[in-house]
mmCIF file of C-alpha atoms in Angstrom:
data_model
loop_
_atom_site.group_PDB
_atom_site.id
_atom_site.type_symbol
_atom_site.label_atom_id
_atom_site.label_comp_id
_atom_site.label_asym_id
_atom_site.label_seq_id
_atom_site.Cartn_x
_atom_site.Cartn_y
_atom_site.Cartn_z
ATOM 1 C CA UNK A 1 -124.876 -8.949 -110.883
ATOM 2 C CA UNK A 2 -125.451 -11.102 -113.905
ATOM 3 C CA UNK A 3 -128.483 -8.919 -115.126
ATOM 4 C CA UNK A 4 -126.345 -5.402 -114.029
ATOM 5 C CA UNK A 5 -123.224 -6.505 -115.999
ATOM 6 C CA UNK A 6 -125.597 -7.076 -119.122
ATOM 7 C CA UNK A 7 -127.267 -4.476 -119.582
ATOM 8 C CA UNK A 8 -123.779 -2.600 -118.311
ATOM 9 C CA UNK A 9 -122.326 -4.579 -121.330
ATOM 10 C CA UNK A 10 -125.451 -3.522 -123.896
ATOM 11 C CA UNK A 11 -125.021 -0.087 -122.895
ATOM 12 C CA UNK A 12 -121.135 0.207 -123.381
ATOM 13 C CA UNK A 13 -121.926 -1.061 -127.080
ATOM 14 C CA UNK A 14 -124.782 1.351 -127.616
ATOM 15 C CA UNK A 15 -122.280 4.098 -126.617
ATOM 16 C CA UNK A 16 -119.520 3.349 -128.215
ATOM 17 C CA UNK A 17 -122.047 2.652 -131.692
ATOM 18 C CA UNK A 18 -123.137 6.602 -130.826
ATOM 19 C CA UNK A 19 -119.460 7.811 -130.843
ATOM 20 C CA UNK A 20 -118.601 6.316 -133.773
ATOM 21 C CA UNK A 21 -121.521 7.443 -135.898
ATOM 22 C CA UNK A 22 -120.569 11.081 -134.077
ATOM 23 C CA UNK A 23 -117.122 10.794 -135.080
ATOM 24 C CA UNK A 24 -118.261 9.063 -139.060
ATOM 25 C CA UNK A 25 -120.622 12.260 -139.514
ATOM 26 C CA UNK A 26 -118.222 15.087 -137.885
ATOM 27 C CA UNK A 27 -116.062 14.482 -141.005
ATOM 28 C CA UNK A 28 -118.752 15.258 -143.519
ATOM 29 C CA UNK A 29 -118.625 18.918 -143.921
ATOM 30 C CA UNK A 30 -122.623 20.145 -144.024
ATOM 31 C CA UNK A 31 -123.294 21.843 -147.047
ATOM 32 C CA UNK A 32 -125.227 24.701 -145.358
ATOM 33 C CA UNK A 33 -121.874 25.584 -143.827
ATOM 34 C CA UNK A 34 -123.400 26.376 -140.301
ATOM 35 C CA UNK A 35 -122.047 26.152 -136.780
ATOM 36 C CA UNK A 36 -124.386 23.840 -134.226
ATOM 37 C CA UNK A 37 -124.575 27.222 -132.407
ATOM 38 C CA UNK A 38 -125.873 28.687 -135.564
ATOM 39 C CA UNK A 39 -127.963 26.187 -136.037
ATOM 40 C CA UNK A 40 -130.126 26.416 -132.654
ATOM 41 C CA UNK A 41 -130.182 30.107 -132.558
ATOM 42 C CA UNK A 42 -131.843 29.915 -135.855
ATOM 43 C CA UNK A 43 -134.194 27.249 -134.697
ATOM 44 C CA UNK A 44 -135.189 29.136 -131.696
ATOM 45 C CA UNK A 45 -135.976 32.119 -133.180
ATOM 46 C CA UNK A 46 -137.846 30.643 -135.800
ATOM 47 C CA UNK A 47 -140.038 28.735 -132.722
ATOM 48 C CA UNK A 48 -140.757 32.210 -131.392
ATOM 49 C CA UNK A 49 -137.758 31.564 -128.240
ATOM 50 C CA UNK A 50 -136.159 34.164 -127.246
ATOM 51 C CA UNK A 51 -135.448 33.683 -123.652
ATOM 52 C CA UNK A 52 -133.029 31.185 -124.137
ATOM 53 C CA UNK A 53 -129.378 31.245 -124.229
ATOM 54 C CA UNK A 54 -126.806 28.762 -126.325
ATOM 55 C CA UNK A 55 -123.550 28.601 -124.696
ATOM 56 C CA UNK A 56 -120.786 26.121 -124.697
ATOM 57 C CA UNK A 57 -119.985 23.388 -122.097
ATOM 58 C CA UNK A 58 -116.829 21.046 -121.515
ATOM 59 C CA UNK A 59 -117.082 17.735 -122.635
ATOM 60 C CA UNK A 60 -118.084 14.989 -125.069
ATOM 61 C CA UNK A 61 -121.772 14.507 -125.968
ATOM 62 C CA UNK A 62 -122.669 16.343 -123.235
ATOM 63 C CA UNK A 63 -125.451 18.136 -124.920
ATOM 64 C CA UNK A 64 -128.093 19.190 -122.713
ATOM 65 C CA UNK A 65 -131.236 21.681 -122.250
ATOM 66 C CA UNK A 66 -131.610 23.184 -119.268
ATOM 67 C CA UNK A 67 -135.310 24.031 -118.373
ATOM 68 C CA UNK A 68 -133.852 25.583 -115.158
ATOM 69 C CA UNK A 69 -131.627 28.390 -116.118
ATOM 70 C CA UNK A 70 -133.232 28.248 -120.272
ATOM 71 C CA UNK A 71 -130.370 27.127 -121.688
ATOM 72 C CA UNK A 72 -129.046 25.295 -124.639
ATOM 73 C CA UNK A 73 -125.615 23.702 -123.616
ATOM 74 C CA UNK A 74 -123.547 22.334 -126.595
ATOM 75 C CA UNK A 75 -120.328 20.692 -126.087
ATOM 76 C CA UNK A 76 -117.494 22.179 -127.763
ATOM 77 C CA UNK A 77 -117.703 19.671 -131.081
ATOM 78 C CA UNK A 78 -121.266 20.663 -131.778
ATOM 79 C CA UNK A 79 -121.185 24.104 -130.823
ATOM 80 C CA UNK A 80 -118.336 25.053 -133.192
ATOM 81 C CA UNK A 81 -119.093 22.056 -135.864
ATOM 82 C CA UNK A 82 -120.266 22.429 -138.995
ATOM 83 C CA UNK A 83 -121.106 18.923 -139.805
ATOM 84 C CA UNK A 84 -124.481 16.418 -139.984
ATOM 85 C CA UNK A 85 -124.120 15.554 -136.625
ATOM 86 C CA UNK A 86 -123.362 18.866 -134.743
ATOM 87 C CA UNK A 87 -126.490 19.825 -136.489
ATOM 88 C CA UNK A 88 -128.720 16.682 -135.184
ATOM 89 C CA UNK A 89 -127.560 17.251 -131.717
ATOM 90 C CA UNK A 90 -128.126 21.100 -131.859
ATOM 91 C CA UNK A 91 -131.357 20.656 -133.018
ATOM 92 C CA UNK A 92 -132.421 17.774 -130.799
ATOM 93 C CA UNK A 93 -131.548 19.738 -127.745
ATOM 94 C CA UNK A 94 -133.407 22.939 -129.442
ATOM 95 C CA UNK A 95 -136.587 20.269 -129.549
ATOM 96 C CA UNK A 96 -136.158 20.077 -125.916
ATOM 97 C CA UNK A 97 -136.473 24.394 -125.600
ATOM 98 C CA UNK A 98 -139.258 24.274 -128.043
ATOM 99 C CA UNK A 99 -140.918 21.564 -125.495
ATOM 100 C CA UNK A 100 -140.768 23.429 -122.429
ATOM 101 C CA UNK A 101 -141.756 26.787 -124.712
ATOM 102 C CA UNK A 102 -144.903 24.820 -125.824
ATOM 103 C CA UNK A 103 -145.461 22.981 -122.458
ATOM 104 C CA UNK A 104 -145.070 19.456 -123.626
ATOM 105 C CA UNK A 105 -146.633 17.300 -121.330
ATOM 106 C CA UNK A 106 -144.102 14.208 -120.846
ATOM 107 C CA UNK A 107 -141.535 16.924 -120.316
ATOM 108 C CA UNK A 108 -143.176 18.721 -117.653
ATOM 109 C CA UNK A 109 -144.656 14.748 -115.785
ATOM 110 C CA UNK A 110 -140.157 13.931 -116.230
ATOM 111 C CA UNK A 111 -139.173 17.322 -114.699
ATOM 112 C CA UNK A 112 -141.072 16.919 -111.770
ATOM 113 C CA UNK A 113 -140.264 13.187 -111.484
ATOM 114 C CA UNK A 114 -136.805 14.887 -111.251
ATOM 115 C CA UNK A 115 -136.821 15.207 -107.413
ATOM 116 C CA UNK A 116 -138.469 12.201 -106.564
ATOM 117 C CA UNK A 117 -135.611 10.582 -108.961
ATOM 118 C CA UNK A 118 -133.103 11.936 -107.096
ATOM 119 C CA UNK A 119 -134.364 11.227 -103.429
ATOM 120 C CA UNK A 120 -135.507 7.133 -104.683
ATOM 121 C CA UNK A 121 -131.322 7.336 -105.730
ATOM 122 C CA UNK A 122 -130.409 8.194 -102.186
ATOM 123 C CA UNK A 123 -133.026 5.785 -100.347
ATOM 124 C CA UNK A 124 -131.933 2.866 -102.952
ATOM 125 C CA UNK A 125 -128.221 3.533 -101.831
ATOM 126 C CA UNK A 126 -128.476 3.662 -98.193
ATOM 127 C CA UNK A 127 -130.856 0.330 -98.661
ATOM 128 C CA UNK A 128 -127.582 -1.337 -100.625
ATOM 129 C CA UNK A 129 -124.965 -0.121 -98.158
ATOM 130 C CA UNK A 130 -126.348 -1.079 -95.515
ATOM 131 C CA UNK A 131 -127.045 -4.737 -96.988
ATOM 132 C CA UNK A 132 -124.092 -5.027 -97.876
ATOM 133 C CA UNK A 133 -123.055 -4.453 -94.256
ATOM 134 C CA UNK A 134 -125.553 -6.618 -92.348
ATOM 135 C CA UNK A 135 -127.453 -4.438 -91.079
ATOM 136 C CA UNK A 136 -130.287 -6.180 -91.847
ATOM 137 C CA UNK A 137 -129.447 -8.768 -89.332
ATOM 138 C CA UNK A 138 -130.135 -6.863 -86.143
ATOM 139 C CA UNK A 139 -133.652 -7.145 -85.430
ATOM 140 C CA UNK A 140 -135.768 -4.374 -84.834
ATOM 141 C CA UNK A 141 -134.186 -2.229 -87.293
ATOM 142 C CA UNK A 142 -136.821 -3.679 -90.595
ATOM 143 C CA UNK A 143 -137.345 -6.985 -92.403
ATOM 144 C CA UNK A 144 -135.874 -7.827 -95.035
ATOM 145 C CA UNK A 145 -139.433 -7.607 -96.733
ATOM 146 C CA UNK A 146 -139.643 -3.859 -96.295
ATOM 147 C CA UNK A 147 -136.207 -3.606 -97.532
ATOM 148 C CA UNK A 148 -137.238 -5.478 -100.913
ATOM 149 C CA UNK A 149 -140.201 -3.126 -100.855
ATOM 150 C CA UNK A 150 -138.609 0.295 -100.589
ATOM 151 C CA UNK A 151 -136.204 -1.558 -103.353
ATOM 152 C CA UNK A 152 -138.933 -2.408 -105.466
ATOM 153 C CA UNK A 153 -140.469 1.358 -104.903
ATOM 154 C CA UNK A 154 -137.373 2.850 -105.988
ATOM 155 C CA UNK A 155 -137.117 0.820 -108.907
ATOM 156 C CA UNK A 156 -140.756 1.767 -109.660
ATOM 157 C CA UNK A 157 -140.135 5.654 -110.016
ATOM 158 C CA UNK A 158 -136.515 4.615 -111.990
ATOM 159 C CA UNK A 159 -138.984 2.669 -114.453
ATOM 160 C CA UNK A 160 -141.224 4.886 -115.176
ATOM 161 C CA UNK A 161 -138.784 8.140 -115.564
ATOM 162 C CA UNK A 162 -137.115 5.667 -118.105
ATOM 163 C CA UNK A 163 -140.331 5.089 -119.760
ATOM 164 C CA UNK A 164 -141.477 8.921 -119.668
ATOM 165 C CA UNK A 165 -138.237 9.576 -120.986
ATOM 166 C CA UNK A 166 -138.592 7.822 -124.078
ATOM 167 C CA UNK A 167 -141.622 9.781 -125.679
ATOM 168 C CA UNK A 168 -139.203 12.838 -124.797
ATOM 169 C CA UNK A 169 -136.198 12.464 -126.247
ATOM 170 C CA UNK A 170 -138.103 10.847 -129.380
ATOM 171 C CA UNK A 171 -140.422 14.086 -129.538
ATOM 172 C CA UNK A 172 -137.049 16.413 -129.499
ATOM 173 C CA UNK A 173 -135.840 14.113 -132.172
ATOM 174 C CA UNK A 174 -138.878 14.532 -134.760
ATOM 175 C CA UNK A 175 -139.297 18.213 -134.109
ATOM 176 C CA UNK A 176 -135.194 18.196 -134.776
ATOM 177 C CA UNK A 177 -135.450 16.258 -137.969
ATOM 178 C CA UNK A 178 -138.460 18.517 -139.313
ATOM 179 C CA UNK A 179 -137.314 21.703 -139.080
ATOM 180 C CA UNK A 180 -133.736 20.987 -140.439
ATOM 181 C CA UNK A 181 -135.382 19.536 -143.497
ATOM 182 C CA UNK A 182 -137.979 22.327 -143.871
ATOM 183 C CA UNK A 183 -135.962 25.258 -143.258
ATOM 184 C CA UNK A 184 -133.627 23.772 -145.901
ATOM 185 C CA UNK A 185 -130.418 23.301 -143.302
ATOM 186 C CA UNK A 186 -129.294 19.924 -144.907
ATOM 187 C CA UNK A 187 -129.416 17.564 -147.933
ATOM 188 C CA UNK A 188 -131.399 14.641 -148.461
ATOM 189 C CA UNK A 189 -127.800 12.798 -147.368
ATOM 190 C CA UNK A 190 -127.524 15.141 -144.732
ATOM 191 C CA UNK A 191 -130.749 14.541 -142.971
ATOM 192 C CA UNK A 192 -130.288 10.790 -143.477
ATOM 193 C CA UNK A 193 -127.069 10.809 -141.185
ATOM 194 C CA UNK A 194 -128.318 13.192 -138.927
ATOM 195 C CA UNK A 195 -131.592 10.896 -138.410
ATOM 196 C CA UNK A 196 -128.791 7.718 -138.201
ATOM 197 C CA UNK A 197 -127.409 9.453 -135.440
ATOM 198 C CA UNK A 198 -130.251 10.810 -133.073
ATOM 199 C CA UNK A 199 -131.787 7.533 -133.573
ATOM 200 C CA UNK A 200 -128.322 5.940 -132.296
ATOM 201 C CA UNK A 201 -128.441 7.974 -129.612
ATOM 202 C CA UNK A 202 -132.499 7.118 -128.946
ATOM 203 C CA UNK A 203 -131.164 3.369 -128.065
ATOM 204 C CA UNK A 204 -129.397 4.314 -125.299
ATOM 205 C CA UNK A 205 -132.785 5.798 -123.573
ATOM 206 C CA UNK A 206 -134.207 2.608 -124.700
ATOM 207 C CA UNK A 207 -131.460 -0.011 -122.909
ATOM 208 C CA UNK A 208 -132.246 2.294 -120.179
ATOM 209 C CA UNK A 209 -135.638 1.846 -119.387
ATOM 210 C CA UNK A 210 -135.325 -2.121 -120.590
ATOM 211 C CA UNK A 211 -133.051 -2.459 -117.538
ATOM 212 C CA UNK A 212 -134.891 -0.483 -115.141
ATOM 213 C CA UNK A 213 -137.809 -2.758 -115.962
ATOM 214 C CA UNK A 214 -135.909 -5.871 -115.780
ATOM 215 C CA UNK A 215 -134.818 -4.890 -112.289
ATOM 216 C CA UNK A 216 -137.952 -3.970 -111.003
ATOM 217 C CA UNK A 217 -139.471 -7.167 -112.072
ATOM 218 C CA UNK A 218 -136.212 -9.167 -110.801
ATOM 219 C CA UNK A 219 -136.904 -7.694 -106.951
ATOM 220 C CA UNK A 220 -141.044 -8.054 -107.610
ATOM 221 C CA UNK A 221 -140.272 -11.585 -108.127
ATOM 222 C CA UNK A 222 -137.661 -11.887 -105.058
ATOM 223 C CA UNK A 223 -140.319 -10.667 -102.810
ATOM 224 C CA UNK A 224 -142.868 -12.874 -103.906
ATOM 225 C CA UNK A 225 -140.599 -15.365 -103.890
ATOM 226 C CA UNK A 226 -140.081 -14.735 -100.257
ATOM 227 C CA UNK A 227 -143.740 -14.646 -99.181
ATOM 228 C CA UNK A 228 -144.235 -17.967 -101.077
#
């Protein structure tokens, strides 16, 4: 609980760092005077994509390429702002398009991590829940040493999407930053808060994968523990 509520704690400050730099660079008119929707239809189509739609989604920094349906989904402040940081985040998500176009490899090892993500999620829950409601007592049902193992395997795939993530959502970042400053989309000032801001937001992946490690390790050293 201790090691949950910190990083829980780390990652409310990260966030709440991100939304302020959002909010600090939304006010800064970019000089380019471009919409974040401008911004990653131009960067699209000067990557060759043209199978990929940007449309607007509800919500706040909810920002996301889909590799699924090829789309670019931009929440309503970047899609319609013309600032430094609805341009980062329009282009960051455009690096993730221009990944999938060029067949990154991280991006294609975390999109079919996706599933297994998604089932170790379900396995880790029913594992907890029924824990937490003694089932574990009845015998016959599993030890608690398979129980810490399916636990640690879970925490194994959670680890490494965290780690895979990382090179990906610093790769979106870099292609992001380069082509704003090449193409001439934002002042030397310009590109400096829009690289504050995606690197902000690059923490966040990193608290992630720091506490999916730390867990791991925590039940890898419970188990041994217990065979000790």
């Amino acid at each position: 609980m201790i090691i949950t509520g910190f990083f829980m704690l780390i990652g409310w400050i990260v966030s709440s760092r991100l939304k302020g730099k959002f909010k600090k660079y939304s006010e800064i008119p970019l000089s380019r005077d471009l919409t974040g929707a401008e911004i990653a239809r131009l960067m699209l189509t000067d990557n060759g994509i043209h199978d990929v739609q940007v449309i607007s989604v509800e919500g706040q920094l909810t920002d996301h390429y889909n590799p699924a349906t090829k789309t670019v989904n931009l929440s309503a402040a970047v899609y319609n702002g013309r600032n430094a940081a609805a341009t980062a985040v329009a282009a960051h998500e455009c690096g993730h398009a221009v990944q999938h176009a060029k067949a990154y490899s991280f991006l294609e090892l975390r999109s079919a991590m996706v599933p297994i993500q998604n089932i170790s999620a379900q396995v880790i829950n029913f594992v907890f829940i029924a824990m937490m409601f003694g089932s574990f007592a009845v015998r016959g049902l599993f030890s608690m040493n398979t129980a810490l193992l399916v636990i640690i395997g879970c925490y194994a795939v959670f680890a490494l999407f965290a780690l895979i993530t990382l090179p990906v959502e610093l790769d979106a970042s870099k292609r992001a930053l380069a082509w704003i400053e090449n193409r001439g989309i934002v002042t030397p000032q310009e590109h400096d808060m829009a690289k504050d801001a995606l690197n902000t937001a690059a923490m966040t992946y990193v608290v992630a994968a720091i506490g999916a490690i730390t867990m791991l390790l925590y039940y890898v050293m419970i188990f041994l523990g217990r065979r000790d």
